PDB file of C-alpha atoms in Angstrom:
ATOM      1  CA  UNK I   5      17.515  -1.018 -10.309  1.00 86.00           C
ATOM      2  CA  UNK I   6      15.757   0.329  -7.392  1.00 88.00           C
ATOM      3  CA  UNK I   7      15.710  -2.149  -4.235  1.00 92.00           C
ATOM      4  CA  UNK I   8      14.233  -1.838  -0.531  1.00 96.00           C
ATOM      5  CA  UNK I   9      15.185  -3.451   2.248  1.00 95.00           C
ATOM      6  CA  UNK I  10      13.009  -3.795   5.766  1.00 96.00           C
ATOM      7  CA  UNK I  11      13.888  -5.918   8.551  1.00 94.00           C
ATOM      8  CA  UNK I  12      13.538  -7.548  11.134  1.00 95.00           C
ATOM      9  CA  UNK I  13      11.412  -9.806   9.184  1.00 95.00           C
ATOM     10  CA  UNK I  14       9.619 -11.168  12.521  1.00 96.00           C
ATOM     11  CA  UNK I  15       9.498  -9.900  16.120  1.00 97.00           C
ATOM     12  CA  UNK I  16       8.816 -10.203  18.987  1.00 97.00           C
ATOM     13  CA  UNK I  17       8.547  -8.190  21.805  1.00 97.00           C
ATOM     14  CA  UNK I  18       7.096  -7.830  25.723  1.00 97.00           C
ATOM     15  CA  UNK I  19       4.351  -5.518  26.574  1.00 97.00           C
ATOM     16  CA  UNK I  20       6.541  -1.666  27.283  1.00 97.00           C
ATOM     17  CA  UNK I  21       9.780  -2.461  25.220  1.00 97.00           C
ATOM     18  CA  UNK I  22      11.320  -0.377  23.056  1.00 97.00           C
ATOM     19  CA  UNK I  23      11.379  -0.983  18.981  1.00 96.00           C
ATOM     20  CA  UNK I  24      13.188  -0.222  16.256  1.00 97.00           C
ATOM     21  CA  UNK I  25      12.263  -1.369  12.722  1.00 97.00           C
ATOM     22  CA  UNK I  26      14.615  -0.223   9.591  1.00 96.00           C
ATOM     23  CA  UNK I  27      14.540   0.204   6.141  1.00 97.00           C
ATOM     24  CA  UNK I  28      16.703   1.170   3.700  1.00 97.00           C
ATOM     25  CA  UNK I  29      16.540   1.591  -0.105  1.00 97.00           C
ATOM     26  CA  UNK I  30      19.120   1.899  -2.970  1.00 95.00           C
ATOM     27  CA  UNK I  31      19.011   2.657  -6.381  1.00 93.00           C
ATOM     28  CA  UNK I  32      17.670   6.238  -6.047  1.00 91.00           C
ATOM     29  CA  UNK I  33      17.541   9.610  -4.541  1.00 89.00           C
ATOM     30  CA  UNK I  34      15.337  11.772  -2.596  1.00 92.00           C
ATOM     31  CA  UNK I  35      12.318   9.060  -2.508  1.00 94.00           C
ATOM     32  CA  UNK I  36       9.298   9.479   0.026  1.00 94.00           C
ATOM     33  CA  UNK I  37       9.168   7.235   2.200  1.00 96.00           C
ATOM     34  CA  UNK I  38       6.422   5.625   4.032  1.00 96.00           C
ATOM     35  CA  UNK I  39       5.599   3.618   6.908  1.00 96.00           C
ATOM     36  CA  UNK I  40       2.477   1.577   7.010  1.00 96.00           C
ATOM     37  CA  UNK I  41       0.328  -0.778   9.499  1.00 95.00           C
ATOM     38  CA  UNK I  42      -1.723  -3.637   8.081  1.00 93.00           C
ATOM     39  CA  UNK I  43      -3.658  -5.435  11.440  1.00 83.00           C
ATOM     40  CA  UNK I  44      -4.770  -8.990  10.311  1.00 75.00           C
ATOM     41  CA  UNK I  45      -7.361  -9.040   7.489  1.00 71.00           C
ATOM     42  CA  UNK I  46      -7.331  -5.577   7.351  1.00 77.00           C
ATOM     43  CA  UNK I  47      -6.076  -2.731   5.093  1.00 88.00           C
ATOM     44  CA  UNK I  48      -3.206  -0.594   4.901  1.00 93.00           C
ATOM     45  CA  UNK I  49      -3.465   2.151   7.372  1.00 92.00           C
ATOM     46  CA  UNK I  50      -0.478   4.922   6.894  1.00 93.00           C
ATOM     47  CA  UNK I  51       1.511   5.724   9.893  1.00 94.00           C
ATOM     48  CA  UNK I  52       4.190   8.067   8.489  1.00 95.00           C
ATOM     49  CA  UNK I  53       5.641   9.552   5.624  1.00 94.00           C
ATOM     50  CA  UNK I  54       8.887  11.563   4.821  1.00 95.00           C
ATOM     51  CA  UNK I  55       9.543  13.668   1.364  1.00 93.00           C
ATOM     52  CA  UNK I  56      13.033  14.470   2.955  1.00 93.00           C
ATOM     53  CA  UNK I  57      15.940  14.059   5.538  1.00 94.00           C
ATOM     54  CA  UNK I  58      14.442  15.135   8.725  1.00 91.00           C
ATOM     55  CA  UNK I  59      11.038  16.101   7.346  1.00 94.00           C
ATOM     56  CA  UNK I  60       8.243  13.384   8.806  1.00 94.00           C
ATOM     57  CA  UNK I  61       4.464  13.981   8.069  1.00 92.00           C
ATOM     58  CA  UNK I  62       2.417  11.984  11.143  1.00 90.00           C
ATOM     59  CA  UNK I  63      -1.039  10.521  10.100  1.00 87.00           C
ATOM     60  CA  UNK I  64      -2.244   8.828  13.128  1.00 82.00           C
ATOM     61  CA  UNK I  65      -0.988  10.097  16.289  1.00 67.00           C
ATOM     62  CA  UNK I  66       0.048   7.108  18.790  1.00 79.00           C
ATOM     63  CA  UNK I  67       3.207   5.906  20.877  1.00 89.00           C
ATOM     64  CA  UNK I  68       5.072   5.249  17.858  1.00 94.00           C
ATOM     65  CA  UNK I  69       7.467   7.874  16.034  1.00 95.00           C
ATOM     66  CA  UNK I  70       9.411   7.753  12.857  1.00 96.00           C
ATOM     67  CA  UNK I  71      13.214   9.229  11.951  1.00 96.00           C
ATOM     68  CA  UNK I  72      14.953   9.820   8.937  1.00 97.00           C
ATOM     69  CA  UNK I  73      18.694  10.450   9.335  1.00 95.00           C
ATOM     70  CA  UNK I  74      19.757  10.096   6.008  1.00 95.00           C
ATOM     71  CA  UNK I  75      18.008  10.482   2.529  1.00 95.00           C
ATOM     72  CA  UNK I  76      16.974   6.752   1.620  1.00 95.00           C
ATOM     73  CA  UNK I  77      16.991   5.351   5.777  1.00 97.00           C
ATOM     74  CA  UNK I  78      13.676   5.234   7.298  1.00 97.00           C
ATOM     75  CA  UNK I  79      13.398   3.888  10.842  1.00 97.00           C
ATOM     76  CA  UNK I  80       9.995   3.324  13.117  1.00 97.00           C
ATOM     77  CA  UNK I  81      10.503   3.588  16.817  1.00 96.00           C
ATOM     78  CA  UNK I  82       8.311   2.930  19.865  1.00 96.00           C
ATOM     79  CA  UNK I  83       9.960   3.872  23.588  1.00 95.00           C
ATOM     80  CA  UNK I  84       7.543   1.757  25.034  1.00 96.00           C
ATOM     81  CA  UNK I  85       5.116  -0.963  23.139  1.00 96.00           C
ATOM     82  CA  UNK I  86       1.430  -1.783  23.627  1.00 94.00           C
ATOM     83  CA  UNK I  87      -0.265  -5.117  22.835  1.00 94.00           C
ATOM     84  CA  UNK I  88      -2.320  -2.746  20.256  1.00 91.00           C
ATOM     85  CA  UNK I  89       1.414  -2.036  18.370  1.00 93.00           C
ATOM     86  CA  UNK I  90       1.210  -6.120  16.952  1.00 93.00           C
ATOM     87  CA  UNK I  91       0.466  -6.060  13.559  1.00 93.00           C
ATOM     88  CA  UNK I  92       2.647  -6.447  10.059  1.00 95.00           C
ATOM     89  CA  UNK I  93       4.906  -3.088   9.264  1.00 97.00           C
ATOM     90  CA  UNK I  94       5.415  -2.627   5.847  1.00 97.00           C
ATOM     91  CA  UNK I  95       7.998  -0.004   4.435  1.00 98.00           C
ATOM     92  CA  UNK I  96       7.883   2.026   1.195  1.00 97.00           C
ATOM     93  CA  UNK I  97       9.273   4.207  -0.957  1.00 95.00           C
ATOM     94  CA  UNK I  98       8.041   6.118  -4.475  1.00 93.00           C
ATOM     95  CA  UNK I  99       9.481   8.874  -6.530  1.00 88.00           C
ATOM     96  CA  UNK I 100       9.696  12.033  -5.414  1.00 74.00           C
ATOM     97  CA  UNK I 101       6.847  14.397  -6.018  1.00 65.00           C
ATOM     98  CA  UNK I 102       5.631  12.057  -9.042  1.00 61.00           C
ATOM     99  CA  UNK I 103       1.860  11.213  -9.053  1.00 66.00           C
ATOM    100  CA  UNK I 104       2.552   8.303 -11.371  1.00 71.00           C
ATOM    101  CA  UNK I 105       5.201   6.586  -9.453  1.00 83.00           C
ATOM    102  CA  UNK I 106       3.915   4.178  -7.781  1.00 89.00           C
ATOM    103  CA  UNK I 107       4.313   2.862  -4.436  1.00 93.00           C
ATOM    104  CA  UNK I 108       7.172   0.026  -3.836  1.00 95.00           C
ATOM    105  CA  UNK I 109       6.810  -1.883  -0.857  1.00 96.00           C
ATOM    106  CA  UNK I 110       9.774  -4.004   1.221  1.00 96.00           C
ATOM    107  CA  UNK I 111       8.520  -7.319   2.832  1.00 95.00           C
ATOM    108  CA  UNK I 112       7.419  -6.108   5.947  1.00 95.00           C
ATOM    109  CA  UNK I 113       7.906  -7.168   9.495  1.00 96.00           C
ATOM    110  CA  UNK I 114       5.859  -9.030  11.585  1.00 96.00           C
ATOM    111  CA  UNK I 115       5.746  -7.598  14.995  1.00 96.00           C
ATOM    112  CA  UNK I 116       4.133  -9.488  17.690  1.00 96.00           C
ATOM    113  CA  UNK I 117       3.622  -7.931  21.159  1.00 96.00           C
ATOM    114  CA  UNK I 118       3.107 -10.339  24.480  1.00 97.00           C
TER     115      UNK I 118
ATOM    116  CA  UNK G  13      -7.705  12.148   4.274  1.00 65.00           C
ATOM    117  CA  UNK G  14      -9.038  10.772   1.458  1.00 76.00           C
ATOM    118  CA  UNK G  15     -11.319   7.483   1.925  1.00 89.00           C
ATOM    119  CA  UNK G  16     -11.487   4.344   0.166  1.00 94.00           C
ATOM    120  CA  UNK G  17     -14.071   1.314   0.405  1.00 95.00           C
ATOM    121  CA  UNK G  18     -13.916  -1.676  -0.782  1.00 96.00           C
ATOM    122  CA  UNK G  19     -17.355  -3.143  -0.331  1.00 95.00           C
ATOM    123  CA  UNK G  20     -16.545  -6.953  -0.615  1.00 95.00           C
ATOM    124  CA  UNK G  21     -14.563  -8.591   1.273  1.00 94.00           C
ATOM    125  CA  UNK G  22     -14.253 -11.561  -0.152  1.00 96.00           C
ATOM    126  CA  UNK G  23     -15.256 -13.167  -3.489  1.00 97.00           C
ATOM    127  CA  UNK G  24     -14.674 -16.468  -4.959  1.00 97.00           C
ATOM    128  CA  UNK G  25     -14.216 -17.271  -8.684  1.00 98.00           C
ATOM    129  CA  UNK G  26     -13.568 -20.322 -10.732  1.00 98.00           C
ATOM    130  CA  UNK G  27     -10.466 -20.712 -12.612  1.00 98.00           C
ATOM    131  CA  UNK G  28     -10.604 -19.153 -16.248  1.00 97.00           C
ATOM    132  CA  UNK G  29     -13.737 -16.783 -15.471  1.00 98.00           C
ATOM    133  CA  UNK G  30     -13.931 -12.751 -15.145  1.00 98.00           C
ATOM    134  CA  UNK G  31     -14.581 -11.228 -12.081  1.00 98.00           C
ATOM    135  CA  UNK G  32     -14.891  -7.826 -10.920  1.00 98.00           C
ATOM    136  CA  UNK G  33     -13.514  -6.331  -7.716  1.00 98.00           C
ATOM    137  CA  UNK G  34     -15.572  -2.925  -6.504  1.00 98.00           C
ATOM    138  CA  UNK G  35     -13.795   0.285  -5.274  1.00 97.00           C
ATOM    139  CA  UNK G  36     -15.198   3.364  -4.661  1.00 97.00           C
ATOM    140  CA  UNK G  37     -13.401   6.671  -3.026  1.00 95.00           C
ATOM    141  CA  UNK G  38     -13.792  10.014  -1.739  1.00 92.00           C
ATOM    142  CA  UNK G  39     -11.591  13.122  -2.610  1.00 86.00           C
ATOM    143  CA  UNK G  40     -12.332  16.928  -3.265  1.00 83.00           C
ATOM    144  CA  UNK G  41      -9.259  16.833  -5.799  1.00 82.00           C
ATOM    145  CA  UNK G  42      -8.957  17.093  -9.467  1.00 79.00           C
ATOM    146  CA  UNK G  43      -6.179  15.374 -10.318  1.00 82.00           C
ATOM    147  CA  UNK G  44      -5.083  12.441  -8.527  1.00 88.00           C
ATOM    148  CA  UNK G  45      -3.691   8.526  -9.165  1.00 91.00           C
ATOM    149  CA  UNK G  46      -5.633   5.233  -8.794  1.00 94.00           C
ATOM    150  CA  UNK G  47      -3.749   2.278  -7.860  1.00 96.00           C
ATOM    151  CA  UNK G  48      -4.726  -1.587  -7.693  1.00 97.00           C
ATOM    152  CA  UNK G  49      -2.187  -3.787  -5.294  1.00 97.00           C
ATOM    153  CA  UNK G  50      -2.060  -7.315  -5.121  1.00 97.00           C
ATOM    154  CA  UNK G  51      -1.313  -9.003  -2.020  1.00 96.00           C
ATOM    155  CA  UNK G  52      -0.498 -12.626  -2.037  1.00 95.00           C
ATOM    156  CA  UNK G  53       0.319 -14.993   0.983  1.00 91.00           C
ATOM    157  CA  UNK G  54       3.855 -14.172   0.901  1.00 91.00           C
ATOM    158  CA  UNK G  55       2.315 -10.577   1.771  1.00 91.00           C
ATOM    159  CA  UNK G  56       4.613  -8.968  -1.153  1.00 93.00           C
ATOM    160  CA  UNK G  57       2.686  -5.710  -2.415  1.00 95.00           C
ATOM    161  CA  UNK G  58       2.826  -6.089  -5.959  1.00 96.00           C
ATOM    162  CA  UNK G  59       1.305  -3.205  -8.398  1.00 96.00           C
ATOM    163  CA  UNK G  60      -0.968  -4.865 -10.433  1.00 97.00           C
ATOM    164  CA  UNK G  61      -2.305  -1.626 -12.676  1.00 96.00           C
ATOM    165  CA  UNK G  62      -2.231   2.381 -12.167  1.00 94.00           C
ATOM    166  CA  UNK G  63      -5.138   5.035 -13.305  1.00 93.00           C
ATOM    167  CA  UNK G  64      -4.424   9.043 -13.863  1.00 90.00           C
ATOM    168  CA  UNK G  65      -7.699  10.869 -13.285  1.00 89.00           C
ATOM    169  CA  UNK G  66      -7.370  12.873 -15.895  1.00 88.00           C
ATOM    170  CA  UNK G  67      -6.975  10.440 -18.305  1.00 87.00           C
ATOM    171  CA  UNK G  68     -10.417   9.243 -19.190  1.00 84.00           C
ATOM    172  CA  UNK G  69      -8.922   6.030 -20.789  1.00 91.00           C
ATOM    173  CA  UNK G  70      -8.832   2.988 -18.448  1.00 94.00           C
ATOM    174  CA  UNK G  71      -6.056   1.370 -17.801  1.00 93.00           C
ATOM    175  CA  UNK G  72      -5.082  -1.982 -19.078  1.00 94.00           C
ATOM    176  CA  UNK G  73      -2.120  -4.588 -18.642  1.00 94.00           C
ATOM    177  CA  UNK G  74      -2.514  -7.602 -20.132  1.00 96.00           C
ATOM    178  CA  UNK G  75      -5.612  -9.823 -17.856  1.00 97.00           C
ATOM    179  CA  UNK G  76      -6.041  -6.769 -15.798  1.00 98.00           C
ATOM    180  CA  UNK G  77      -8.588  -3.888 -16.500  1.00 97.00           C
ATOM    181  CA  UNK G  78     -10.027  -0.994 -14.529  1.00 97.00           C
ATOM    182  CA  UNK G  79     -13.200   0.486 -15.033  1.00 96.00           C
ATOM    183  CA  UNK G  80     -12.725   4.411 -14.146  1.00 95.00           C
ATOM    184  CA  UNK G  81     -15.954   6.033 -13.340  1.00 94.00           C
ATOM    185  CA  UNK G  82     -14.646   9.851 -12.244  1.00 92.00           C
ATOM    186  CA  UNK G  83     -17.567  11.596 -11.431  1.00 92.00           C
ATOM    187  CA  UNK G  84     -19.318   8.509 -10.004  1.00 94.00           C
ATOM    188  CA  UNK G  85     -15.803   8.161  -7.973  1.00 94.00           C
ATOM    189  CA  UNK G  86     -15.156   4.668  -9.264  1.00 96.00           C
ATOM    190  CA  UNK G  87     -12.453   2.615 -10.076  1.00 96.00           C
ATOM    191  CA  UNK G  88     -13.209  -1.200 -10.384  1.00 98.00           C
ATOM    192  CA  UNK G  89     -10.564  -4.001 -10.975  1.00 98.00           C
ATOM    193  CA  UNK G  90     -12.084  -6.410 -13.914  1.00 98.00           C
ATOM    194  CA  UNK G  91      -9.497 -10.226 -13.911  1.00 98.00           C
ATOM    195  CA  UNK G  92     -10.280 -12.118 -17.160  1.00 98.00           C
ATOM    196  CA  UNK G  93      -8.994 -15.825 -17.879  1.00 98.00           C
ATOM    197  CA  UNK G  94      -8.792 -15.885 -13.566  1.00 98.00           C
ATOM    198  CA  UNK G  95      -5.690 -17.955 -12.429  1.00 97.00           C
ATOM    199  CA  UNK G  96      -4.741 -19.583  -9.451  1.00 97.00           C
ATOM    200  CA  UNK G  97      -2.084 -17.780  -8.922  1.00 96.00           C
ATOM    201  CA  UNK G  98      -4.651 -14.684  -9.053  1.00 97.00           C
ATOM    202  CA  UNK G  99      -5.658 -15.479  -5.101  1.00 97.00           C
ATOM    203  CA  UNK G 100      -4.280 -12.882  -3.396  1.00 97.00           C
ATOM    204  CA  UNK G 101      -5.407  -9.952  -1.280  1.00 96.00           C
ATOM    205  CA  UNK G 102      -6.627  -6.694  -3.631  1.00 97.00           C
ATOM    206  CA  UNK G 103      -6.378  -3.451  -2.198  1.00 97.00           C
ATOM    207  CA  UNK G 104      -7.322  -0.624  -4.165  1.00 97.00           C
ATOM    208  CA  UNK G 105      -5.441   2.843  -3.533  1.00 95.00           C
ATOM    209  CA  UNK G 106      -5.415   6.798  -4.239  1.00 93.00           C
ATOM    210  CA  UNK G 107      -2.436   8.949  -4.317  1.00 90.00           C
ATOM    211  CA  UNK G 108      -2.623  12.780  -4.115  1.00 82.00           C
ATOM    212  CA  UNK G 109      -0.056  14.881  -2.038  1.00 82.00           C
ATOM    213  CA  UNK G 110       2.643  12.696  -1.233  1.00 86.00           C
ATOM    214  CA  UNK G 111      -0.075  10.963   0.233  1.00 89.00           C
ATOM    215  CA  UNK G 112      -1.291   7.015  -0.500  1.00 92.00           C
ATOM    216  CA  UNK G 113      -4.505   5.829   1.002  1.00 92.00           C
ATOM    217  CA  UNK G 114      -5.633   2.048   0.600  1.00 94.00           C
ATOM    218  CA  UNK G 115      -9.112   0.516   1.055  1.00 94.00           C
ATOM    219  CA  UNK G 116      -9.925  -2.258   3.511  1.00 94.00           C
ATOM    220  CA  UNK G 117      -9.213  -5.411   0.796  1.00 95.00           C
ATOM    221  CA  UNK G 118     -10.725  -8.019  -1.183  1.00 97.00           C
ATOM    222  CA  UNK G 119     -10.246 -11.471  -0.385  1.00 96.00           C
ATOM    223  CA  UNK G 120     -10.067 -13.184  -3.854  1.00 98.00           C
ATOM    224  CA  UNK G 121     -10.204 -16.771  -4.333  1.00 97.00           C
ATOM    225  CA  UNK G 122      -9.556 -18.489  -7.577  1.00 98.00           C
ATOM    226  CA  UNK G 123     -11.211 -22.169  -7.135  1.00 97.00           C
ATOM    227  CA  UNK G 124      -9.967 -24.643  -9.584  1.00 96.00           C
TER     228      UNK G 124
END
């Protein structure tokens, strides 16, 4: 079965750090992958996404930036964080090209900024 | 991008009643997915029920129901027999080019 793992689970950081949050999955190949922000009470807003090694699709252009260096790794980075970065991070991954997979999601990280 | 509201941000329902959560969205495509997540405190995404457009059946799993309204752009999330365990965050979603766009939530609380 297919798994996904995200962590830190909680962070926190000072104001102009850098950050690096993870996520991995197992279980399949070639997944998208996706990065998303959820600020408290609020929706899902997509940050990145990936359909392949190397390949990353920006939706909201800010001080963060995503990798992938292998097929199922996903990592978010900042060089330097802003007190607007705090929020929860959630990481996830769906089939390939297939409309009717739906999205899994890890258990996010909750990144504080001070 | 495509656009999603969710017009209620919270709602409040007594155990064992049906309620009805509202989403409405915004895309020029012809084919595309509908998605309903649940979000509880733990903040674990669960799918709770998925939609093709072009299938002009709704979707059902067991408690859960959507009403799919295509041309009105419409996809509503009906809960019968409400639980506790049903209060949770509700974010309704469309997929279409590798792309997944959520709405803003509904708060849903199940009071016993």
């Amino acid at each position: 079965s297919q798994t996904i793992h995200q962590w830190p689970a909680t962070l926190v950081q000072p104001v102009g750090s850098p950050l690096s949050l993870e996520c991995t999955v197992e279980g399949t190949s070639n997944p998208n992958l996706y990065w998303y922000r959820q600020a408290a009470g609020r929706g899902l807003q997509l940050l990145f996404y990936s359909v392949g090694i190397g390949q990353i699709s920006s939706e909201v252009p800010q001080n963060l930036s995503a990798s992938r260096p292998q097929d199922r790794q996903f990592i978010l980075s900042s060089k330097k964080l802003l007190l607007s970065d705090s929020g929860f991070y959630l990481c996830a991954w769906s089939g390939s090209g297939q409309g009717d997979s739906p999205l899994h999601f890890g258990n996010g990280t909750r990144l504080t900024v001070t | 991008a495509q656009t999603v509201t969710q017009s209620q941000p919270e709602m409040s329902v007594q155990e064992a009643e049906t309620v009805t959560l509202s989403c409405t969205y915004d895309t020029s495509e012809s084919n595309y997915y509908l998605f309903w997540y649940k979000q509880p405190p733990s903040r674990q995404m669960i799918l709770v029920i998925r939609q093709e457009a072009y299938k002009q059946q709704n979707a059902t799993e067991n408690r859960f129901s959507v009403n799919f309204q295509k041309a009105a752009k419409s996809f509503s999330l009906k809960i019968s027999d409400s639980q506790l365990g049903d209060t949770a965050m509700y974010f309704c979603a469309t997929y279409n080019f590798n792309k997944f766009y959520f709405g803003s939530g509904t708060k849903l609380n199940v009071k016993p």
